[in-house]
């Protein structure tokens, strides 16, 4: 695994456009290759990831020209994708809720705190856009992700069946 000191701060963090679709898909496959348990992660289709690049906010970490991590801030509006519904918020609060939909760090670059960096950057962007609540779902066995979201101030709300019956913990943060 490559540690930050080896990366020599030589990485760039920037919003991604649709030209990154194939890199996003590759990184998602890397995550599945290194997953102990397929239930930890939901595989997103190319169309979903393209929608995230075009209509939502996807932040990438680029190192030596390659995408090594990304995080998606998702604006669910009044659709069932908005986790605000699982938090029992009223419609005014739901519309001001954004999801952190997915964060993936390439297996070779884990351990550099990139997930926490991405969560904080996505939170800053959500505040800029006027959102008041951030929410996410995490598999109960995804200890690394739970630890990072809690370190960023997210609190556990409830456990629920989501996504074709998969059990997910729902976390949120007032921003
Ligand atoms: C969850 C995830 C984003 C965390 O990556 P990260 O930001 O690099 O993790 P951290 O910097 O907090 O790592 C802390 C320690 O845990 C280890 N670690 C992190 N993720 C790990 C994993 N999936 N498996 C084994 N060890 C892992 C790191 O190597 C590091 O170890 P060290 O202290 O010995 O160096 C990454 O594991 C990942 O991409 N997982 C697959 C996708 C996923 O589950 N995303 C979250 C759902 S939203």
PDB file of N, CA and C in Angstrom, residues 39-103:
ATOM      1  N   UNK A  39     -21.917  -8.294   0.191  1.00  0.00           N
ATOM      2  CA  UNK A  39     -23.041  -7.527   0.737  1.00  0.00           C
ATOM      3  C   UNK A  39     -22.610  -6.159   1.251  1.00  0.00           C
ATOM      4  N   UNK A  40     -21.288  -5.934   1.321  1.00  0.00           N
ATOM      5  CA  UNK A  40     -20.785  -4.660   1.855  1.00  0.00           C
ATOM      6  C   UNK A  40     -21.084  -3.502   0.915  1.00  0.00           C
ATOM      7  N   UNK A  41     -21.183  -3.808  -0.369  1.00  0.00           N
ATOM      8  CA  UNK A  41     -21.250  -2.739  -1.373  1.00  0.00           C
ATOM      9  C   UNK A  41     -22.323  -3.056  -2.401  1.00  0.00           C
ATOM     10  N   UNK A  42     -22.946  -1.977  -2.897  1.00  0.00           N
ATOM     11  CA  UNK A  42     -23.962  -2.131  -3.941  1.00  0.00           C
ATOM     12  C   UNK A  42     -23.283  -1.758  -5.257  1.00  0.00           C
ATOM     13  N   UNK A  43     -23.351  -2.623  -6.256  1.00  0.00           N
ATOM     14  CA  UNK A  43     -22.699  -2.307  -7.536  1.00  0.00           C
ATOM     15  C   UNK A  43     -23.572  -1.329  -8.303  1.00  0.00           C
ATOM     16  N   UNK A  44     -23.003  -0.192  -8.706  1.00  0.00           N
ATOM     17  CA  UNK A  44     -23.747   0.816  -9.461  1.00  0.00           C
ATOM     18  C   UNK A  44     -23.564   0.570 -10.946  1.00  0.00           C
ATOM     19  N   UNK A  45     -24.632   0.736 -11.699  1.00  0.00           N
ATOM     20  CA  UNK A  45     -24.547   0.541 -13.146  1.00  0.00           C
ATOM     21  C   UNK A  45     -23.799   1.721 -13.759  1.00  0.00           C
ATOM     22  N   UNK A  46     -23.384   1.544 -15.018  1.00  0.00           N
ATOM     23  CA  UNK A  46     -22.723   2.634 -15.746  1.00  0.00           C
ATOM     24  C   UNK A  46     -23.660   3.841 -15.823  1.00  0.00           C
ATOM     25  N   UNK A  47     -24.957   3.574 -16.060  1.00  0.00           N
ATOM     26  CA  UNK A  47     -25.915   4.679 -16.188  1.00  0.00           C
ATOM     27  C   UNK A  47     -26.018   5.463 -14.881  1.00  0.00           C
ATOM     28  N   UNK A  48     -26.012   4.745 -13.751  1.00  0.00           N
ATOM     29  CA  UNK A  48     -26.107   5.435 -12.449  1.00  0.00           C
ATOM     30  C   UNK A  48     -24.864   6.290 -12.211  1.00  0.00           C
ATOM     31  N   UNK A  49     -23.698   5.720 -12.492  1.00  0.00           N
ATOM     32  CA  UNK A  49     -22.467   6.489 -12.242  1.00  0.00           C
ATOM     33  C   UNK A  49     -22.378   7.691 -13.187  1.00  0.00           C
ATOM     34  N   UNK A  50     -22.848   7.505 -14.409  1.00  0.00           N
ATOM     35  CA  UNK A  50     -22.856   8.627 -15.360  1.00  0.00           C
ATOM     36  C   UNK A  50     -23.791   9.734 -14.861  1.00  0.00           C
ATOM     37  N   UNK A  51     -24.940   9.330 -14.347  1.00  0.00           N
ATOM     38  CA  UNK A  51     -25.879  10.299 -13.765  1.00  0.00           C
ATOM     39  C   UNK A  51     -25.198  11.062 -12.620  1.00  0.00           C
ATOM     40  N   UNK A  52     -24.422  10.351 -11.801  1.00  0.00           N
ATOM     41  CA  UNK A  52     -23.728  11.011 -10.678  1.00  0.00           C
ATOM     42  C   UNK A  52     -22.729  12.033 -11.187  1.00  0.00           C
ATOM     43  N   UNK A  53     -22.028  11.689 -12.275  1.00  0.00           N
ATOM     44  CA  UNK A  53     -21.028  12.618 -12.829  1.00  0.00           C
ATOM     45  C   UNK A  53     -21.691  13.852 -13.440  1.00  0.00           C
ATOM     46  N   UNK A  54     -22.848  13.655 -14.059  1.00  0.00           N
ATOM     47  CA  UNK A  54     -23.473  14.738 -14.821  1.00  0.00           C
ATOM     48  C   UNK A  54     -24.413  15.579 -13.956  1.00  0.00           C
ATOM     49  N   UNK A  55     -25.228  14.910 -13.134  1.00  0.00           N
ATOM     50  CA  UNK A  55     -26.305  15.628 -12.434  1.00  0.00           C
ATOM     51  C   UNK A  55     -26.079  15.808 -10.933  1.00  0.00           C
ATOM     52  N   UNK A  56     -25.006  15.210 -10.418  1.00  0.00           N
ATOM     53  CA  UNK A  56     -24.726  15.319  -8.987  1.00  0.00           C
ATOM     54  C   UNK A  56     -23.290  15.843  -8.862  1.00  0.00           C
ATOM     55  N   UNK A  57     -22.625  15.562  -7.719  1.00  0.00           N
ATOM     56  CA  UNK A  57     -21.291  16.139  -7.539  1.00  0.00           C
ATOM     57  C   UNK A  57     -20.336  15.015  -7.165  1.00  0.00           C
ATOM     58  N   UNK A  58     -19.409  14.737  -8.064  1.00  0.00           N
ATOM     59  CA  UNK A  58     -18.455  13.645  -7.842  1.00  0.00           C
ATOM     60  C   UNK A  58     -17.050  14.222  -7.753  1.00  0.00           C
ATOM     61  N   UNK A  59     -16.416  13.951  -6.625  1.00  0.00           N
ATOM     62  CA  UNK A  59     -15.082  14.494  -6.380  1.00  0.00           C
ATOM     63  C   UNK A  59     -14.076  13.355  -6.531  1.00  0.00           C
ATOM     64  N   UNK A  60     -12.973  13.632  -7.226  1.00  0.00           N
ATOM     65  CA  UNK A  60     -11.988  12.578  -7.440  1.00  0.00           C
ATOM     66  C   UNK A  60     -10.633  12.956  -6.873  1.00  0.00           C
ATOM     67  N   UNK A  61      -9.845  11.944  -6.537  1.00  0.00           N
ATOM     68  CA  UNK A  61      -8.445  12.168  -6.169  1.00  0.00           C
ATOM     69  C   UNK A  61      -7.604  11.532  -7.269  1.00  0.00           C
ATOM     70  N   UNK A  62      -6.772  12.374  -7.873  1.00  0.00           N
ATOM     71  CA  UNK A  62      -5.971  11.936  -9.023  1.00  0.00           C
ATOM     72  C   UNK A  62      -4.500  11.903  -8.592  1.00  0.00           C
ATOM     73  N   UNK A  63      -3.854  10.790  -8.900  1.00  0.00           N
ATOM     74  CA  UNK A  63      -2.428  10.678  -8.584  1.00  0.00           C
ATOM     75  C   UNK A  63      -1.716  10.152  -9.827  1.00  0.00           C
ATOM     76  N   UNK A  64      -0.715  10.896 -10.266  1.00  0.00           N
ATOM     77  CA  UNK A  64       0.026  10.534 -11.490  1.00  0.00           C
ATOM     78  C   UNK A  64      -0.918  10.221 -12.648  1.00  0.00           C
ATOM     79  N   UNK A  65      -1.934  11.066 -12.800  1.00  0.00           N
ATOM     80  CA  UNK A  65      -2.831  10.947 -13.948  1.00  0.00           C
ATOM     81  C   UNK A  65      -3.925   9.900 -13.803  1.00  0.00           C
ATOM     82  N   UNK A  66      -3.909   9.151 -12.705  1.00  0.00           N
ATOM     83  CA  UNK A  66      -4.937   8.095 -12.545  1.00  0.00           C
ATOM     84  C   UNK A  66      -5.852   8.423 -11.377  1.00  0.00           C
ATOM     85  N   UNK A  67      -7.110   8.015 -11.533  1.00  0.00           N
ATOM     86  CA  UNK A  67      -8.088   8.211 -10.464  1.00  0.00           C
ATOM     87  C   UNK A  67      -7.856   7.145  -9.391  1.00  0.00           C
ATOM     88  N   UNK A  68      -7.555   7.587  -8.144  1.00  0.00           N
ATOM     89  CA  UNK A  68      -7.288   6.597  -7.084  1.00  0.00           C
ATOM     90  C   UNK A  68      -8.392   6.589  -6.018  1.00  0.00           C
ATOM     91  N   UNK A  69      -9.292   7.584  -6.064  1.00  0.00           N
ATOM     92  CA  UNK A  69     -10.409   7.602  -5.108  1.00  0.00           C
ATOM     93  C   UNK A  69     -11.481   8.550  -5.622  1.00  0.00           C
ATOM     94  N   UNK A  70     -12.723   8.282  -5.231  1.00  0.00           N
ATOM     95  CA  UNK A  70     -13.787   9.239  -5.546  1.00  0.00           C
ATOM     96  C   UNK A  70     -14.878   9.175  -4.488  1.00  0.00           C
ATOM     97  N   UNK A  71     -15.644  10.273  -4.415  1.00  0.00           N
ATOM     98  CA  UNK A  71     -16.788  10.340  -3.511  1.00  0.00           C
ATOM     99  C   UNK A  71     -17.919  11.076  -4.205  1.00  0.00           C
ATOM    100  N   UNK A  72     -19.154  10.619  -3.946  1.00  0.00           N
ATOM    101  CA  UNK A  72     -20.311  11.199  -4.647  1.00  0.00           C
ATOM    102  C   UNK A  72     -21.262  11.857  -3.653  1.00  0.00           C
ATOM    103  N   UNK A  73     -21.565  13.122  -3.913  1.00  0.00           N
ATOM    104  CA  UNK A  73     -22.613  13.836  -3.177  1.00  0.00           C
ATOM    105  C   UNK A  73     -23.846  13.800  -4.069  1.00  0.00           C
ATOM    106  N   UNK A  74     -24.923  13.201  -3.535  1.00  0.00           N
ATOM    107  CA  UNK A  74     -26.090  12.890  -4.366  1.00  0.00           C
ATOM    108  C   UNK A  74     -27.286  13.701  -3.893  1.00  0.00           C
ATOM    109  N   UNK A  75     -27.940  14.334  -4.863  1.00  0.00           N
ATOM    110  CA  UNK A  75     -29.084  15.177  -4.538  1.00  0.00           C
ATOM    111  C   UNK A  75     -30.363  14.401  -4.868  1.00  0.00           C
ATOM    112  N   UNK A  76     -30.932  13.770  -3.850  1.00  0.00           N
ATOM    113  CA  UNK A  76     -32.071  12.879  -4.095  1.00  0.00           C
ATOM    114  C   UNK A  76     -33.386  13.615  -4.289  1.00  0.00           C
ATOM    115  N   UNK A  77     -33.384  14.923  -3.963  1.00  0.00           N
ATOM    116  CA  UNK A  77     -34.626  15.738  -4.059  1.00  0.00           C
ATOM    117  C   UNK A  77     -35.778  14.987  -3.386  1.00  0.00           C
ATOM    118  N   UNK A  78     -36.951  14.957  -4.053  1.00  0.00           N
ATOM    119  CA  UNK A  78     -38.088  14.281  -3.406  1.00  0.00           C
ATOM    120  C   UNK A  78     -38.289  12.870  -3.974  1.00  0.00           C
ATOM    121  N   UNK A  79     -37.184  12.209  -4.339  1.00  0.00           N
ATOM    122  CA  UNK A  79     -37.281  10.825  -4.820  1.00  0.00           C
ATOM    123  C   UNK A  79     -36.947   9.864  -3.676  1.00  0.00           C
ATOM    124  N   UNK A  80     -37.267   8.584  -3.897  1.00  0.00           N
ATOM    125  CA  UNK A  80     -37.032   7.591  -2.840  1.00  0.00           C
ATOM    126  C   UNK A  80     -35.538   7.386  -2.571  1.00  0.00           C
ATOM    127  N   UNK A  81     -34.665   7.894  -3.459  1.00  0.00           N
ATOM    128  CA  UNK A  81     -33.213   7.782  -3.228  1.00  0.00           C
ATOM    129  C   UNK A  81     -32.758   8.688  -2.090  1.00  0.00           C
ATOM    130  N   UNK A  82     -33.588   9.671  -1.731  1.00  0.00           N
ATOM    131  CA  UNK A  82     -33.199  10.615  -0.673  1.00  0.00           C
ATOM    132  C   UNK A  82     -33.328   9.914   0.691  1.00  0.00           C
ATOM    133  N   UNK A  83     -32.181   9.772   1.365  1.00  0.00           N
ATOM    134  CA  UNK A  83     -32.175   9.057   2.653  1.00  0.00           C
ATOM    135  C   UNK A  83     -32.924   9.855   3.732  1.00  0.00           C
ATOM    136  N   UNK A  84     -33.196  11.118   3.447  1.00  0.00           N
ATOM    137  CA  UNK A  84     -33.998  11.937   4.362  1.00  0.00           C
ATOM    138  C   UNK A  84     -35.317  11.256   4.722  1.00  0.00           C
ATOM    139  N   UNK A  85     -35.875  10.476   3.786  1.00  0.00           N
ATOM    140  CA  UNK A  85     -37.130   9.764   4.081  1.00  0.00           C
ATOM    141  C   UNK A  85     -36.940   8.733   5.189  1.00  0.00           C
ATOM    142  N   UNK A  86     -35.739   8.134   5.234  1.00  0.00           N
ATOM    143  CA  UNK A  86     -35.478   7.130   6.275  1.00  0.00           C
ATOM    144  C   UNK A  86     -35.231   7.781   7.628  1.00  0.00           C
ATOM    145  N   UNK A  87     -34.990   9.098   7.616  1.00  0.00           N
ATOM    146  CA  UNK A  87     -34.715   9.809   8.874  1.00  0.00           C
ATOM    147  C   UNK A  87     -36.004  10.403   9.449  1.00  0.00           C
ATOM    148  N   UNK A  88     -37.116  10.115   8.769  1.00  0.00           N
ATOM    149  CA  UNK A  88     -38.423  10.632   9.200  1.00  0.00           C
ATOM    150  C   UNK A  88     -38.448  12.149   9.264  1.00  0.00           C
ATOM    151  N   UNK A  89     -37.800  12.793   8.300  1.00  0.00           N
ATOM    152  CA  UNK A  89     -37.807  14.261   8.250  1.00  0.00           C
ATOM    153  C   UNK A  89     -39.070  14.736   7.537  1.00  0.00           C
ATOM    154  N   UNK A  90     -39.421  16.008   7.724  1.00  0.00           N
ATOM    155  CA  UNK A  90     -40.564  16.550   6.982  1.00  0.00           C
ATOM    156  C   UNK A  90     -40.095  16.993   5.584  1.00  0.00           C
ATOM    157  N   UNK A  91     -41.017  17.228   4.640  1.00  0.00           N
ATOM    158  CA  UNK A  91     -40.615  17.516   3.255  1.00  0.00           C
ATOM    159  C   UNK A  91     -39.648  18.703   3.126  1.00  0.00           C
ATOM    160  N   UNK A  92     -39.813  19.743   3.969  1.00  0.00           N
ATOM    161  CA  UNK A  92     -38.885  20.883   3.893  1.00  0.00           C
ATOM    162  C   UNK A  92     -37.464  20.461   4.243  1.00  0.00           C
ATOM    163  N   UNK A  93     -37.361  19.553   5.215  1.00  0.00           N
ATOM    164  CA  UNK A  93     -36.025  19.086   5.623  1.00  0.00           C
ATOM    165  C   UNK A  93     -35.476  18.076   4.612  1.00  0.00           C
ATOM    166  N   UNK A  94     -36.386  17.284   4.033  1.00  0.00           N
ATOM    167  CA  UNK A  94     -35.943  16.259   3.072  1.00  0.00           C
ATOM    168  C   UNK A  94     -35.298  16.918   1.855  1.00  0.00           C
ATOM    169  N   UNK A  95     -35.902  17.975   1.386  1.00  0.00           N
ATOM    170  CA  UNK A  95     -35.369  18.649   0.196  1.00  0.00           C
ATOM    171  C   UNK A  95     -33.988  19.253   0.481  1.00  0.00           C
ATOM    172  N   UNK A  96     -33.712  19.505   1.772  1.00  0.00           N
ATOM    173  CA  UNK A  96     -32.395  20.055   2.157  1.00  0.00           C
ATOM    174  C   UNK A  96     -31.453  18.966   2.670  1.00  0.00           C
ATOM    175  N   UNK A  97     -31.748  17.727   2.275  1.00  0.00           N
ATOM    176  CA  UNK A  97     -30.877  16.604   2.659  1.00  0.00           C
ATOM    177  C   UNK A  97     -30.161  16.078   1.422  1.00  0.00           C
ATOM    178  N   UNK A  98     -28.845  15.934   1.537  1.00  0.00           N
ATOM    179  CA  UNK A  98     -28.058  15.325   0.445  1.00  0.00           C
ATOM    180  C   UNK A  98     -27.446  14.028   0.968  1.00  0.00           C
ATOM    181  N   UNK A  99     -27.234  13.077   0.059  1.00  0.00           N
ATOM    182  CA  UNK A  99     -26.633  11.791   0.454  1.00  0.00           C
ATOM    183  C   UNK A  99     -25.163  11.773   0.074  1.00  0.00           C
ATOM    184  N   UNK A 100     -24.349  11.218   0.942  1.00  0.00           N
ATOM    185  CA  UNK A 100     -23.022  10.800   0.470  1.00  0.00           C
ATOM    186  C   UNK A 100     -23.247   9.375  -0.013  1.00  0.00           C
ATOM    187  N   UNK A 101     -23.286   9.237  -1.336  1.00  0.00           N
ATOM    188  CA  UNK A 101     -23.779   7.991  -1.926  1.00  0.00           C
ATOM    189  C   UNK A 101     -22.723   6.896  -1.905  1.00  0.00           C
ATOM    190  N   UNK A 102     -21.510   7.255  -2.283  1.00  0.00           N
ATOM    191  CA  UNK A 102     -20.484   6.219  -2.426  1.00  0.00           C
ATOM    192  C   UNK A 102     -19.100   6.845  -2.345  1.00  0.00           C
ATOM    193  N   UNK A 103     -18.224   6.191  -1.592  1.00  0.00           N
ATOM    194  CA  UNK A 103     -16.809   6.605  -1.585  1.00  0.00           C
ATOM    195  C   UNK A 103     -15.990   5.338  -1.778  1.00  0.00           C
TER     196      UNK A 103
END
